[in-house]
C-alpha positions as a printed Julia matrix, in Angstrom:
126×3 Matrix{Float64}:
  93.8    97.63  131.36
  91.18   95.39  132.9
  93.71   94.05  135.4
  94.83   97.57  136.34
  91.21   98.53  136.98
  90.63   95.41  139.06
  93.78   95.99  141.12
  92.89   99.67  141.61
  89.43   98.74  142.86
  90.95   96.21  145.25
  93.45   98.81  146.46
  90.61  101.22  147.23
  88.78   98.48  149.15
  92.01   97.68  151.03
  92.35  101.36  151.98
  88.76  101.49  153.16
  89.2    98.41  155.37
  92.4    99.78  156.89
  91.01  103.35  157.06
  93.76  104.79  154.88
  93.02  108.39  153.94
  95.63  108.78  151.19
  97.53  106.22  149.18
 101.27  106.48  149.64
 103.95  104.42  147.96
 104.34  102.31  151.12
 100.59  101.63  151.31
 100.55  100.57  147.65
 103.55   98.28  148.2
 101.98   96.69  151.28
  98.81   96.1   149.3
 100.68   94.48  146.39
 102.54   92.27  148.85
  99.19   90.99  150.19
  98.32   89.98  146.63
 101.58   88.06  146.31
 103.02   90.56  143.85
 106.72   91.3   144.32
 108.61   94.53  143.78
 108.91   93.76  140.07
 105.2    93.17  139.57
 105.58   89.4   139.32
 103.11   87.0   140.87
 103.79   83.42  141.97
 103.44   81.94  138.46
 105.65   84.63  136.91
 108.38   83.91  139.44
 108.1    80.14  138.96
 108.22   80.53  135.17
 111.34   82.7   135.31
 113.1    80.39  137.79
 112.3    77.29  135.72
 113.53   78.78  132.46
 116.66   80.14  134.16
 117.6    76.7   135.47
 116.78   74.81  132.27
 117.68   77.18  129.42
 115.49   77.24  126.33
 112.19   75.44  126.96
 109.09   74.56  124.96
 105.87   76.12  126.18
 104.5    72.61  126.8
 107.29   71.92  129.33
 106.67   75.23  131.08
 102.92   74.58  131.24
 103.47   71.13  132.75
 105.85   72.51  135.34
 103.44   75.32  136.32
 100.48   72.91  136.23
  98.5    75.16  133.88
  97.4    74.88  130.27
  99.59   76.0   127.4
  96.9    78.54  126.55
  97.17   80.05  130.04
 100.94   80.33  129.68
 100.62   82.0   126.27
  97.63   84.22  127.06
  98.05   85.13  130.73
 101.64   84.69  131.85
 103.86   85.39  128.85
 102.37   88.7   127.67
 103.52   90.47  130.85
 106.94   88.81  130.79
 107.44   89.74  127.13
 106.26   93.32  127.72
 108.76   93.69  130.56
 111.5    92.28  128.25
 112.18   89.34  130.55
 111.58   86.48  128.09
 112.02   85.86  124.41
 109.32   83.8   122.71
 110.85   81.98  119.74
 109.85   79.03  117.62
 112.51   76.87  119.32
 111.23   77.78  122.78
 111.3    80.36  125.52
 114.43   81.83  127.04
 115.27   84.6   129.47
 116.65   87.88  128.27
 119.93   89.2   129.59
 117.9    91.88  131.36
 115.9    89.25  133.27
 119.05   87.42  134.32
 120.54   90.71  135.51
 117.41   91.65  137.49
 116.67   88.34  139.14
 119.87   86.33  139.28
 122.62   88.82  140.04
 123.38   90.82  143.17
 122.49   94.16  141.55
 118.73   94.5   141.42
 117.11   97.61  140.04
 114.04   98.66  142.02
 111.24   98.86  139.49
 108.38   99.3   141.98
 108.01  102.96  141.05
 107.67  102.01  137.38
 105.04   99.38  138.07
 102.97  101.62  140.32
 103.17  104.42  137.76
 102.04  102.02  135.01
  99.07  101.05  137.18
  98.41  104.77  137.66
  98.73  104.37  141.43
 101.51  106.98  141.55
 101.91  110.2   139.55
């Protein structure tokens, strides 16, 4: 919730700077793009995490943390909760692996556009 509030406040500031009178879907998408957030709501670390696990299969969190150059705590507390909530990774005792849904979304030709879902979750769209 704190992140949604922070992003909403930044969106309002963005609109003020660019003199936007009403927030449309396109404005919200342009804003998210400036933050480095893709159409699935993933930031740079999320994308790197998913790519790394895809290419290496099941991985220990320590390997993922080293690859991303962050602490294991940051992986567990900041990166993985979103990926788990979106059903893109499975966190198991043996390691982390991508779900079939993640493989379908990011590594096949058919990509479902989930921008609407993300913006609705952030309460930026009705």
